[in-house]
Coordinates of C-alpha atoms in Angstrom, one line a residue:
H1 CA 88.0 58.3 158.2
Y2 CA 89.6 57.0 155.0
S3 CA 93.3 56.9 154.1
G4 CA 96.0 54.8 152.4
L5 CA 98.1 55.4 149.3
P6 CA 95.4 54.3 146.7
F7 CA 92.9 56.6 148.3
I8 CA 95.4 59.5 148.3
R9 CA 96.3 59.0 144.6
V10 CA 92.6 58.9 143.5
K11 CA 91.7 62.1 145.5
T12 CA 94.8 63.9 144.2
V13 CA 93.8 63.1 140.6
D14 CA 90.3 64.4 141.3
L15 CA 91.7 67.7 142.7
V16 CA 94.0 68.1 139.6
R17 CA 91.1 67.7 137.2
G18 CA 89.0 70.2 139.2
E19 CA 91.7 72.9 139.0
L20 CA 92.4 72.6 135.3
P21 CA 89.3 74.6 134.1
M22 CA 89.9 77.2 136.7
F23 CA 93.5 77.9 135.6
V24 CA 92.7 77.9 131.9
G25 CA 90.0 80.5 132.7
L26 CA 92.3 82.5 134.9
A27 CA 95.0 82.5 132.2
V28 CA 92.7 83.7 129.5
G29 CA 91.2 86.4 131.8
V30 CA 94.5 87.7 133.0
T31 CA 96.2 87.8 129.6
A32 CA 93.1 89.2 127.9
L33 CA 93.0 92.1 130.4
L34 CA 96.7 92.8 130.0
L35 CA 96.4 92.8 126.2
L36 CA 93.6 95.3 126.4
L37 CA 95.6 97.5 128.8
F38 CA 98.6 97.4 126.5
F39 CA 97.1 97.9 123.1
W40 CA 93.6 99.3 123.7
S41 CA 92.4 97.0 120.9
W42 CA 89.8 94.3 121.0
R43 CA 91.1 93.0 117.7
V44 CA 94.6 92.5 119.1
M45 CA 93.2 90.7 122.1
W46 CA 91.0 88.3 120.2
M47 CA 93.8 87.5 117.6
S48 CA 96.2 86.7 120.4
L49 CA 93.7 84.6 122.3
V50 CA 92.9 82.6 119.1
V51 CA 96.6 81.8 118.7
V52 CA 97.0 80.5 122.2
S53 CA 93.6 78.8 122.2
V54 CA 94.6 76.7 119.2
S55 CA 97.8 75.8 121.0
V56 CA 95.9 74.7 124.1
I57 CA 93.7 72.5 122.0
W58 CA 96.8 71.0 120.4
S59 CA 98.3 70.3 123.8
F60 CA 95.2 68.3 124.8
G61 CA 95.5 66.4 121.5
T62 CA 99.2 65.7 122.1
I63 CA 98.5 64.3 125.5
G64 CA 95.8 62.0 124.0
I65 CA 97.7 60.9 120.9
L66 CA 100.7 59.9 123.1
G67 CA 98.5 58.0 125.4
Y68 CA 99.5 60.0 128.5
K69 CA 97.2 60.7 131.5
L70 CA 96.4 64.0 133.1
T71 CA 98.8 64.4 136.0
M72 CA 99.6 67.3 138.4
L73 CA 102.3 68.6 135.9
T74 CA 100.6 67.9 132.6
S75 CA 97.4 69.7 133.9
V76 CA 99.5 72.8 134.2
I77 CA 100.6 72.8 130.5
P78 CA 97.4 74.4 129.0
P79 CA 97.5 77.5 131.2
L80 CA 101.3 77.6 130.8
L81 CA 101.0 77.8 127.0
I82 CA 98.6 80.7 127.4
V83 CA 101.0 82.6 129.6
I84 CA 104.0 81.8 127.5
G85 CA 102.2 82.2 124.1
V86 CA 100.9 85.7 124.7
P87 CA 104.4 87.3 124.9
N88 CA 105.1 85.7 121.5
C89 CA 102.1 87.7 120.1
V90 CA 103.1 90.8 122.1
F91 CA 106.5 90.9 120.5
L92 CA 105.2 90.4 117.0
I93 CA 102.4 92.9 117.3
N94 CA 104.6 95.5 119.0
K95 CA 107.1 95.2 116.2
Y96 CA 104.3 95.5 113.6
H97 CA 103.0 98.7 115.2
H98 CA 106.5 100.1 115.6
E99 CA 107.3 99.5 111.8
Y100 CA 103.9 100.8 110.7
V101 CA 104.4 104.1 112.7
R102 CA 107.8 104.4 111.2
H103 CA 106.8 104.3 107.4
G104 CA 103.0 103.8 107.2
N105 CA 103.1 100.8 104.9
Q106 CA 101.1 97.9 106.3
I107 CA 102.4 95.1 104.1
K108 CA 106.0 96.3 104.5
A109 CA 105.5 96.4 108.3
L110 CA 104.2 92.8 108.3
Q111 CA 107.1 91.7 106.0
R112 CA 109.6 93.2 108.5
V113 CA 107.9 91.5 111.4
I114 CA 108.6 88.1 109.8
A115 CA 112.0 89.0 108.5
R116 CA 113.4 90.8 111.4
V117 CA 111.7 89.2 114.4
G118 CA 110.7 85.7 113.0
T119 CA 114.1 84.0 113.5
A120 CA 114.7 85.7 116.8
A121 CA 111.2 84.5 118.0
F122 CA 112.1 81.0 116.9
M123 CA 115.3 81.1 119.0
T124 CA 113.5 82.5 122.0
N125 CA 110.9 79.7 121.8
A126 CA 113.7 77.2 121.3
T127 CA 115.5 78.3 124.5
T128 CA 112.2 78.1 126.4
A129 CA 111.4 74.7 124.9
M130 CA 114.9 73.5 125.9
G131 CA 114.2 74.5 129.5
F132 CA 111.3 72.0 129.5
A133 CA 112.9 69.4 127.2
T134 CA 115.7 68.8 129.7
F135 CA 113.2 67.1 132.0
M136 CA 113.2 64.2 129.5
V137 CA 116.7 63.2 130.7
T138 CA 115.2 62.3 134.1
Y139 CA 114.1 58.8 134.9
S140 CA 110.6 60.0 136.1
D141 CA 107.8 59.1 133.7
V142 CA 105.8 62.1 135.0
L143 CA 108.6 64.5 134.3
R144 CA 109.5 63.0 130.9
E145 CA 105.9 63.3 129.8
F146 CA 105.7 66.9 131.1
G147 CA 108.9 67.9 129.3
L148 CA 107.9 66.3 126.0
I149 CA 104.4 67.7 125.9
A150 CA 105.5 71.2 127.0
S151 CA 108.5 71.5 124.6
L152 CA 106.5 70.2 121.6
N153 CA 103.7 72.7 122.2
I154 CA 106.0 75.6 122.9
M155 CA 107.5 75.2 119.5
S156 CA 104.0 74.8 118.0
L157 CA 103.2 78.2 119.6
Y158 CA 106.0 79.8 117.4
V159 CA 104.5 78.2 114.2
L160 CA 101.0 79.4 115.1
A161 CA 102.1 83.0 116.0
I162 CA 104.4 83.6 113.1
L163 CA 101.8 82.3 110.6
L164 CA 98.5 83.5 112.0
I165 CA 99.5 87.0 113.4
P166 CA 100.7 88.4 110.0
I167 CA 97.8 86.7 108.1
F168 CA 95.2 88.1 110.5
F169 CA 96.6 91.6 110.2
S170 CA 97.0 91.5 106.5
Y171 CA 93.2 91.1 106.2
Q172 CA 92.6 93.9 108.6
K173 CA 92.6 97.6 108.1
P174 CA 95.9 99.4 109.1
P175 CA 96.1 100.2 112.8
K176 CA 94.6 103.5 113.9
P177 CA 96.6 106.0 116.0
R178 CA 94.8 104.9 119.2
H179 CA 96.0 101.3 118.5
T180 CA 99.7 102.4 118.3
S181 CA 99.5 105.0 121.1
H182 CA 101.0 102.4 123.4
L183 CA 104.3 103.1 121.8
D184 CA 104.3 106.7 123.0
R185 CA 102.9 106.6 126.5
P186 CA 104.5 109.1 128.9
W187 CA 104.8 106.7 131.8
L188 CA 106.4 104.1 129.5
D189 CA 108.7 106.7 128.1
R190 CA 109.7 107.7 131.6
I191 CA 110.5 104.1 132.5
T192 CA 112.5 103.7 129.3
E193 CA 114.4 106.9 129.9
F194 CA 115.2 105.8 133.5
I195 CA 116.5 102.5 132.3
V196 CA 118.6 104.1 129.6
G197 CA 119.9 106.8 131.9
T198 CA 120.9 104.3 134.6
V199 CA 122.7 102.0 132.1
M200 CA 124.5 104.8 130.3
N201 CA 125.5 107.0 133.3
R202 CA 125.3 104.9 136.5
R203 CA 126.8 101.5 135.7
P204 CA 128.8 101.2 139.0
A205 CA 125.4 101.4 140.9
V206 CA 124.1 98.6 138.6
F207 CA 127.1 96.3 139.3
L208 CA 126.9 97.1 143.0
A209 CA 123.2 96.1 143.1
M210 CA 124.1 92.9 141.2
G211 CA 126.8 92.2 143.8
G212 CA 124.3 92.7 146.6
F213 CA 121.9 90.2 144.9
L214 CA 124.8 87.7 144.6
V215 CA 125.7 88.0 148.3
I216 CA 122.1 87.7 149.4
G217 CA 121.7 84.7 147.1
L218 CA 124.8 82.9 148.3
V219 CA 124.0 83.3 152.0
G220 CA 120.4 82.1 151.5
F221 CA 121.6 79.3 149.3
S222 CA 123.8 78.0 152.2
R223 CA 120.6 77.6 154.3
L224 CA 118.7 75.5 151.8
R225 CA 117.4 72.1 153.0
N226 CA 116.5 69.0 151.0
E227 CA 113.2 68.0 152.5
S228 CA 110.0 66.6 151.1
R229 CA 107.0 64.5 152.1
I230 CA 104.8 62.0 150.3
V231 CA 101.8 64.3 150.7
D232 CA 103.7 67.5 150.6
D233 CA 101.8 69.1 147.8
L234 CA 98.3 68.5 149.2
P235 CA 96.4 71.4 150.6
A236 CA 96.6 71.7 154.4
N237 CA 92.8 71.8 154.9
S238 CA 92.0 68.9 152.5
R239 CA 89.9 66.0 153.8
V240 CA 92.7 63.7 152.5
L241 CA 95.3 65.3 154.8
T242 CA 92.9 65.6 157.7
D243 CA 92.2 61.9 157.6
L244 CA 95.8 61.0 157.2
R245 CA 96.7 63.1 160.3
F246 CA 94.0 61.2 162.2
F247 CA 95.7 57.8 161.4
E248 CA 99.1 59.2 162.2
R249 CA 97.9 60.4 165.7
N250 CA 96.1 57.2 166.5
F251 CA 97.8 54.5 164.6
N252 CA 101.3 56.0 163.8
G253 CA 100.4 56.4 160.1
V254 CA 99.6 54.5 156.9
M255 CA 102.9 54.7 155.0
P256 CA 104.4 51.2 154.5
L257 CA 107.9 50.3 155.6
E258 CA 109.1 46.8 154.8
V259 CA 112.1 44.8 155.9
L260 CA 112.8 41.9 153.6
V261 CA 114.9 39.0 155.0
D262 CA 116.5 36.5 152.6
T263 CA 117.7 33.5 154.5
K264 CA 119.6 32.2 151.5
K265 CA 118.1 28.7 152.0
K266 CA 114.8 27.2 151.0
G267 CA 112.5 26.9 154.0
G268 CA 114.9 29.0 156.1
A269 CA 112.3 31.6 156.9
L270 CA 110.5 29.1 159.2
R271 CA 113.6 27.9 161.1
D272 CA 113.5 28.5 164.8
A273 CA 116.6 30.7 164.7
T274 CA 115.1 32.9 162.0
L275 CA 111.7 33.3 163.8
K276 CA 113.5 34.3 167.1
R277 CA 115.5 36.9 165.3
I278 CA 112.3 38.3 163.7
V279 CA 110.7 38.5 167.1
K280 CA 113.8 40.5 168.4
L281 CA 113.5 42.8 165.3
E282 CA 109.8 43.4 166.2
D283 CA 110.9 44.3 169.7
T284 CA 113.4 46.8 168.3
L285 CA 110.9 48.4 165.9
A286 CA 108.5 48.8 168.8
T287 CA 111.0 51.2 170.5
Y288 CA 110.5 53.7 167.6
D289 CA 107.6 56.2 168.2
E290 CA 107.3 56.6 164.4
F291 CA 106.3 53.0 163.7
S292 CA 103.1 51.1 164.3
K293 CA 103.1 47.5 165.6
P294 CA 105.0 45.3 163.2
L295 CA 103.5 42.3 161.5
S296 CA 105.6 39.3 160.3
I297 CA 105.6 35.5 159.8
A298 CA 106.4 35.2 163.5
D299 CA 103.0 36.8 164.3
A300 CA 101.3 34.5 161.9
V301 CA 102.9 31.5 163.6
K302 CA 101.8 32.8 167.0
F303 CA 98.3 33.4 165.9
T304 CA 98.1 29.9 164.3
R305 CA 99.3 28.2 167.5
Q306 CA 96.8 30.1 169.6
A307 CA 94.0 29.2 167.2
F308 CA 95.0 25.5 167.2
Y309 CA 94.6 25.5 171.0
G310 CA 91.1 27.0 170.9
G311 CA 92.2 30.6 171.2
N312 CA 93.9 30.2 174.6
P313 CA 95.8 33.5 175.2
D314 CA 98.5 31.5 177.1
R315 CA 99.3 29.6 173.9
Y316 CA 100.2 32.8 171.9
G317 CA 103.9 32.2 171.1
L318 CA 106.3 30.5 168.8
I319 CA 105.8 26.8 168.1
T320 CA 108.1 24.1 169.5
S321 CA 109.9 21.6 167.4
R322 CA 107.3 19.0 168.4
E323 CA 104.4 21.2 167.3
K324 CA 105.8 22.1 163.8
S325 CA 104.4 18.9 162.1
F326 CA 100.8 19.5 163.0
I327 CA 100.5 23.3 163.3
L328 CA 102.6 24.7 160.4
P329 CA 100.2 23.2 157.7
Y330 CA 97.5 25.6 159.0
L331 CA 99.6 28.5 157.9
D332 CA 98.7 27.7 154.3
G333 CA 95.0 27.7 155.1
A334 CA 94.5 23.9 155.1
G335 CA 96.1 23.6 151.6
D336 CA 94.1 26.3 149.8
K337 CA 97.2 28.6 149.7
E338 CA 95.1 31.5 151.1
G339 CA 96.4 31.3 154.7
M340 CA 98.5 33.9 156.5
A341 CA 101.8 32.5 155.3
K342 CA 101.2 33.7 151.8
A343 CA 101.2 37.4 153.0
F344 CA 104.7 37.0 154.5
L345 CA 106.5 34.2 152.6
D346 CA 107.6 33.6 149.1
S347 CA 106.8 30.2 147.4
T348 CA 110.1 28.7 148.6
R349 CA 109.8 30.0 152.1
Q350 CA 113.4 31.4 151.7
R351 CA 112.3 35.0 152.0
T352 CA 110.0 36.7 154.4
R353 CA 108.9 40.3 155.1
I354 CA 108.3 42.3 158.2
T355 CA 105.9 45.2 157.7
V356 CA 105.1 48.3 159.7
Q357 CA 103.1 51.4 159.0
M358 CA 104.6 54.8 159.8
A359 CA 103.8 58.5 159.6
D360 CA 104.8 60.7 156.7
V361 CA 107.8 62.1 158.6
G362 CA 109.7 63.6 155.7
T363 CA 112.9 62.7 153.9
E364 CA 115.2 64.2 156.6
R365 CA 113.7 62.3 159.5
M366 CA 113.4 59.2 157.3
E367 CA 117.0 59.2 156.5
V368 CA 117.9 59.4 160.2
L369 CA 115.6 56.5 161.0
L370 CA 117.1 54.3 158.3
D371 CA 120.6 55.1 159.4
R372 CA 119.8 54.1 163.0
L373 CA 118.0 51.0 161.9
A374 CA 120.6 49.6 159.5
P375 CA 123.3 48.7 162.1
Q376 CA 120.6 47.1 164.3
L377 CA 119.5 44.9 161.5
D378 CA 123.1 43.9 160.8
S379 CA 123.5 42.9 164.5
L380 CA 120.3 40.7 164.4
F381 CA 120.8 39.2 161.0
S382 CA 124.4 38.4 160.2
P383 CA 125.3 39.5 156.7
D384 CA 127.1 36.2 156.2
K385 CA 123.8 34.2 156.7
Y386 CA 121.1 36.7 155.8
R387 CA 120.5 39.4 153.2
V388 CA 118.3 42.1 154.6
T389 CA 116.7 44.9 152.6
M390 CA 114.6 47.9 153.7
T391 CA 111.9 48.8 151.2
G392 CA 108.3 50.0 151.0
T393 CA 106.8 53.2 149.9
S394 CA 108.5 55.3 152.6
V395 CA 112.0 54.1 151.6
V396 CA 111.2 54.2 147.8
F397 CA 110.0 57.8 148.2
L398 CA 113.2 58.8 150.1
K399 CA 115.5 57.3 147.5
G400 CA 113.3 58.5 144.7
S401 CA 113.2 62.0 146.0
A402 CA 117.0 62.2 146.4
Y403 CA 117.4 60.7 142.9
M404 CA 114.8 63.1 141.4
V405 CA 116.6 66.1 142.9
S406 CA 119.9 65.1 141.5
N407 CA 118.3 64.4 138.1
L408 CA 116.7 67.8 138.1
V409 CA 120.0 69.5 139.0
I410 CA 121.6 67.6 136.1
S411 CA 118.7 68.7 133.8
L412 CA 119.3 72.4 134.9
A413 CA 123.0 72.0 134.1
I414 CA 122.1 70.5 130.7
A415 CA 119.7 73.4 130.0
I416 CA 122.4 75.9 130.8
V417 CA 124.9 74.1 128.5
L418 CA 122.4 73.6 125.6
I419 CA 121.2 77.2 125.8
G420 CA 124.8 78.4 126.0
L421 CA 125.6 76.3 122.8
L422 CA 122.6 77.8 121.1
M423 CA 123.8 81.3 122.1
A424 CA 127.2 80.5 120.7
L425 CA 125.6 79.4 117.4
I426 CA 123.7 82.7 117.3
F427 CA 126.4 85.1 118.3
N428 CA 129.6 83.2 117.4
S429 CA 131.4 84.6 120.4
L430 CA 132.3 82.8 123.7
R431 CA 132.6 86.2 125.5
M432 CA 129.1 87.1 124.4
V433 CA 127.7 83.8 125.7
L434 CA 129.3 84.4 129.1
V435 CA 128.0 88.0 129.1
T436 CA 124.5 86.7 128.3
L437 CA 124.5 83.9 130.8
V438 CA 125.6 85.9 133.8
P439 CA 122.5 88.2 134.0
N440 CA 120.3 85.2 133.6
L441 CA 122.0 83.0 136.3
V442 CA 121.9 85.8 138.9
P443 CA 118.0 85.5 139.2
L444 CA 118.3 81.7 139.7
L445 CA 120.8 82.2 142.6
T446 CA 118.6 85.0 144.1
T447 CA 115.6 82.8 144.0
A448 CA 117.5 79.9 145.6
G449 CA 118.7 82.3 148.3
L450 CA 115.2 83.5 149.1
M451 CA 114.1 79.9 149.3
G452 CA 116.7 79.4 152.0
Y453 CA 115.6 82.5 153.9
L454 CA 111.9 81.5 153.7
S455 CA 112.6 77.9 154.6
I456 CA 111.3 76.6 151.3
P457 CA 113.0 73.3 150.9
I458 CA 114.6 71.8 147.8
K459 CA 112.4 69.1 146.5
P460 CA 111.2 67.9 143.1
S461 CA 108.3 70.3 142.9
T462 CA 110.5 73.4 143.7
I463 CA 113.8 72.6 141.8
L464 CA 112.1 72.1 138.5
V465 CA 111.2 75.8 138.4
F466 CA 114.8 76.8 137.7
S467 CA 115.1 75.1 134.3
I468 CA 111.7 76.6 133.3
A469 CA 112.6 80.1 134.5
F470 CA 116.1 80.0 132.9
G471 CA 114.7 79.0 129.5
I472 CA 112.1 81.8 129.6
A473 CA 114.4 84.5 131.1
V474 CA 117.1 84.3 128.4
D475 CA 114.5 85.2 125.7
N476 CA 114.7 88.9 126.6
A477 CA 118.5 88.8 126.3
I478 CA 118.2 87.3 122.8
H479 CA 115.9 90.1 121.6
L480 CA 118.2 92.8 123.0
L481 CA 121.4 91.4 121.6
A482 CA 119.8 90.8 118.2
K483 CA 118.9 94.4 118.0
Y484 CA 122.3 95.4 119.3
R485 CA 124.1 93.5 116.6
L486 CA 121.9 94.9 113.9
E487 CA 122.7 98.5 115.1
L488 CA 126.4 97.6 115.1
K489 CA 126.3 96.2 111.6
Q490 CA 124.5 99.3 110.3
G491 CA 127.6 101.3 111.4
L492 CA 126.5 102.9 114.7
P493 CA 129.1 103.5 117.4
H494 CA 129.2 100.9 120.1
R495 CA 127.7 103.2 122.8
M496 CA 124.9 104.4 120.5
A497 CA 124.1 100.8 119.4
V498 CA 123.5 99.8 123.0
E499 CA 121.3 102.8 123.6
H500 CA 119.2 102.2 120.4
A501 CA 118.8 98.5 121.1
L502 CA 117.7 99.2 124.7
R503 CA 115.2 101.9 123.6
E504 CA 113.6 99.7 121.0
T505 CA 113.4 96.4 123.0
A506 CA 112.6 97.9 126.4
V507 CA 108.8 98.3 125.7
G508 CA 108.5 94.7 124.5
V509 CA 110.5 93.4 127.4
I510 CA 108.3 95.4 129.9
Y511 CA 105.1 94.1 128.3
T512 CA 106.2 90.5 128.3
A513 CA 107.6 90.8 131.8
V514 CA 104.2 92.0 133.1
V515 CA 102.4 89.2 131.3
L516 CA 104.7 86.5 132.5
F517 CA 104.8 87.8 136.1
F518 CA 101.0 88.0 136.5
G519 CA 100.5 84.9 134.4
F520 CA 102.7 82.7 136.6
S521 CA 101.5 84.5 139.8
M522 CA 98.0 83.0 139.2
F523 CA 99.3 79.6 140.0
V524 CA 99.7 80.7 143.6
L525 CA 95.9 80.2 143.9
S526 CA 96.4 76.4 143.4
K527 CA 95.6 74.0 146.3
F528 CA 98.8 72.1 145.5
G529 CA 102.1 73.1 147.0
G530 CA 104.0 72.1 143.9
V531 CA 101.9 74.3 141.6
Q532 CA 102.0 77.1 144.2
A533 CA 105.8 76.9 144.1
L534 CA 105.8 77.0 140.3
G535 CA 103.8 80.2 140.4
T536 CA 105.7 81.9 143.2
L537 CA 109.3 81.0 142.3
V538 CA 109.0 81.3 138.5
S539 CA 107.3 84.7 138.7
L540 CA 109.9 85.9 141.2
T541 CA 112.8 84.6 139.1
L542 CA 111.4 86.3 136.0
L543 CA 111.0 89.5 137.8
V544 CA 114.6 89.6 138.8
A545 CA 115.6 88.5 135.3
F546 CA 113.7 91.5 133.9
F547 CA 115.9 93.8 135.9
T548 CA 119.1 92.0 135.1
N549 CA 118.4 91.8 131.4
L550 CA 117.5 95.5 131.1
F551 CA 120.1 96.9 133.5
V552 CA 123.0 94.4 133.9
L553 CA 123.2 93.0 130.4
P554 CA 123.5 96.4 128.6
S555 CA 125.9 97.6 131.3
L556 CA 128.2 94.6 130.6
L557 CA 128.0 95.4 126.9
L558 CA 129.2 98.9 127.6
S559 CA 131.9 97.8 130.0
F560 CA 133.4 95.2 127.7
D561 CA 132.7 96.9 124.4
R562 CA 136.0 96.1 122.6
K563 CA 136.2 92.6 123.9
I564 CA 132.7 91.7 122.9
A565 CA 131.9 93.6 119.7
T566 CA 134.3 91.5 117.6
R567 CA 134.1 90.7 113.9
D568 CA 132.9 87.2 114.7
F569 CA 130.0 88.6 116.8
Q570 CA 129.0 90.9 113.9
E571 CA 129.2 88.0 111.4
P572 CA 127.7 85.0 113.2
L573 CA 127.2 81.5 112.1
L574 CA 123.4 82.0 112.3
E575 CA 121.5 85.2 111.6
I576 CA 118.6 85.8 114.0
M577 CA 117.5 89.0 112.4
E578 CA 117.3 89.9 108.7
E579 CA 119.9 92.6 108.2
G580 CA 119.7 93.0 104.5
D581 CA 117.5 95.4 102.5
D582 CA 113.8 95.2 103.0
I583 CA 111.5 94.4 100.1
D584 CA 110.5 97.5 98.3
L585 CA 106.9 96.7 97.2
E586 CA 106.6 99.7 94.9
E587 CA 109.8 98.8 93.1
L588 CA 108.7 95.3 92.7
E589 CA 105.4 96.6 91.2
V590 CA 107.2 98.8 88.7
E591 CA 109.7 96.1 87.7
A592 CA 106.8 93.6 87.3
G593 CA 105.0 96.1 85.1
G594 CA 108.1 96.8 83.1
R595 CA 108.7 93.1 82.4
A596 CA 105.0 92.7 81.4
A597 CA 105.4 95.6 79.0
T598 CA 108.6 94.2 77.5
Q599 CA 107.1 90.8 77.0
G600 CA 104.0 92.4 75.3
S601 CA 106.3 94.3 73.0
E602 CA 108.3 91.3 72.0
A603 CA 105.1 89.3 71.3
S604 CA 103.9 92.1 69.0
D605 CA 107.2 92.1 67.1
R606 CA 107.0 88.4 66.6
S607 CA 103.4 88.5 65.3
A608 CA 104.3 91.3 63.0

């Protein structure tokens, strides 16, 4: 059996590297299959995969350029980019097909894709990138690296999609009727009609359902626990965990717990009073089932005394004042500084450490143990004479886990505020920001509630999913509201504007919801608990967000029509959809020909 923190870290890295090719392959396979089912076009599938493949290559390059290592989180970025990147392509291609069916002009359709969807796509990518970028405010190097790499490459996805998709299609023949048939599928029409009918005629039922989700979420949220373990994310049947459990059963574990005693005086660690207090501390630690046998300078002194007397077991004990002069020098290994003392004392012999090994008991139990141990330490080592500190991997993990959770809660709050500010910039209306945020916060609360019901604890690997999911979920709201505002500006009545916006964006939202749900669900196949949580919780949150953005958001727009559809909303600080006249290619051609003819005539007159 092998165990210990260095061994666990090495094996974890090996497992991470082994899963990376599998998830990249799964992401490509799942998204390719869905693209074929949506568009019935090999051309669309390959074009979309080229875009996301370039982004994946860039992500590996970014990791290398910045000098980062492949961790459990950074290894998830390539398949994440595939899952997040394909919906970018879906929205652009869906808009292209929609425009082409409307007027039959391929170049005009591509121009409208860039003009009408380009800025909206930029904003949706920006909100998603913000969800990841907020991890950079944490004090964890792993999370900062993850946030930076993910946010940079998500924005690069936008650049690749908005450049390559129109270029690819401009060199291709116009789409055939079978390629655009996905816009007029009976089952999709029935779903759209059901959504529109529910929103337009049964809003009380929508709000009642949302209230039910809120109640369920709040009750479950009250049951959440903050619990994590050092090897929490390892697979239960892994050799690493099996060996660790063997050491825990037979030796009480391998996780270090250290008690550092500062005597505040040089040489104070070897005073008789200090050694006797250390022996009493060892006796106290021995009463805890979670701890192995302690080791300290007191044990080193006892071993040295026994060795001096030829290994006589009766001589195993602390040295007397008379024995100090001729036994203590042996602690230093006869002057070579490699004796037992070096493992327990600092160079001034003012500070000493008592070390025990313990099981990976989890943060809840660890906090209880430390709370019980603290007053016992104070009673043995008077704070006036000694400074006692508990440290070691077990304590550092406990404090670090609590600190990480608080950091991630702050990062989620920052994500909500930043995305809210971006929405304010887009829509120039505080009421519209609130109306947009509510349907996208309900899924977060619902997921937190289900975590409480399913006894999934709050820990760093589960709480980070909320910022990610929120940044992605709000994208659908931006597309819907952008189209809604365009319809208002074109003079449609409020009720009709909501209906038209819902009909046009519903198909794209459904497609992207399916891609994101199945794309994130594949992470459930991971051997790591953290990656499994990412797949389960994000896909669940996005599924709820799909319903809230298609049912709750338009229902809120209809219910607060006069308070929301203000002049400021219709004339925002930042346009996210081109609302002016489209480029008329034929008119440009005529005008260009006219100018050429005029210039030719003028030249003839001058020569004459």
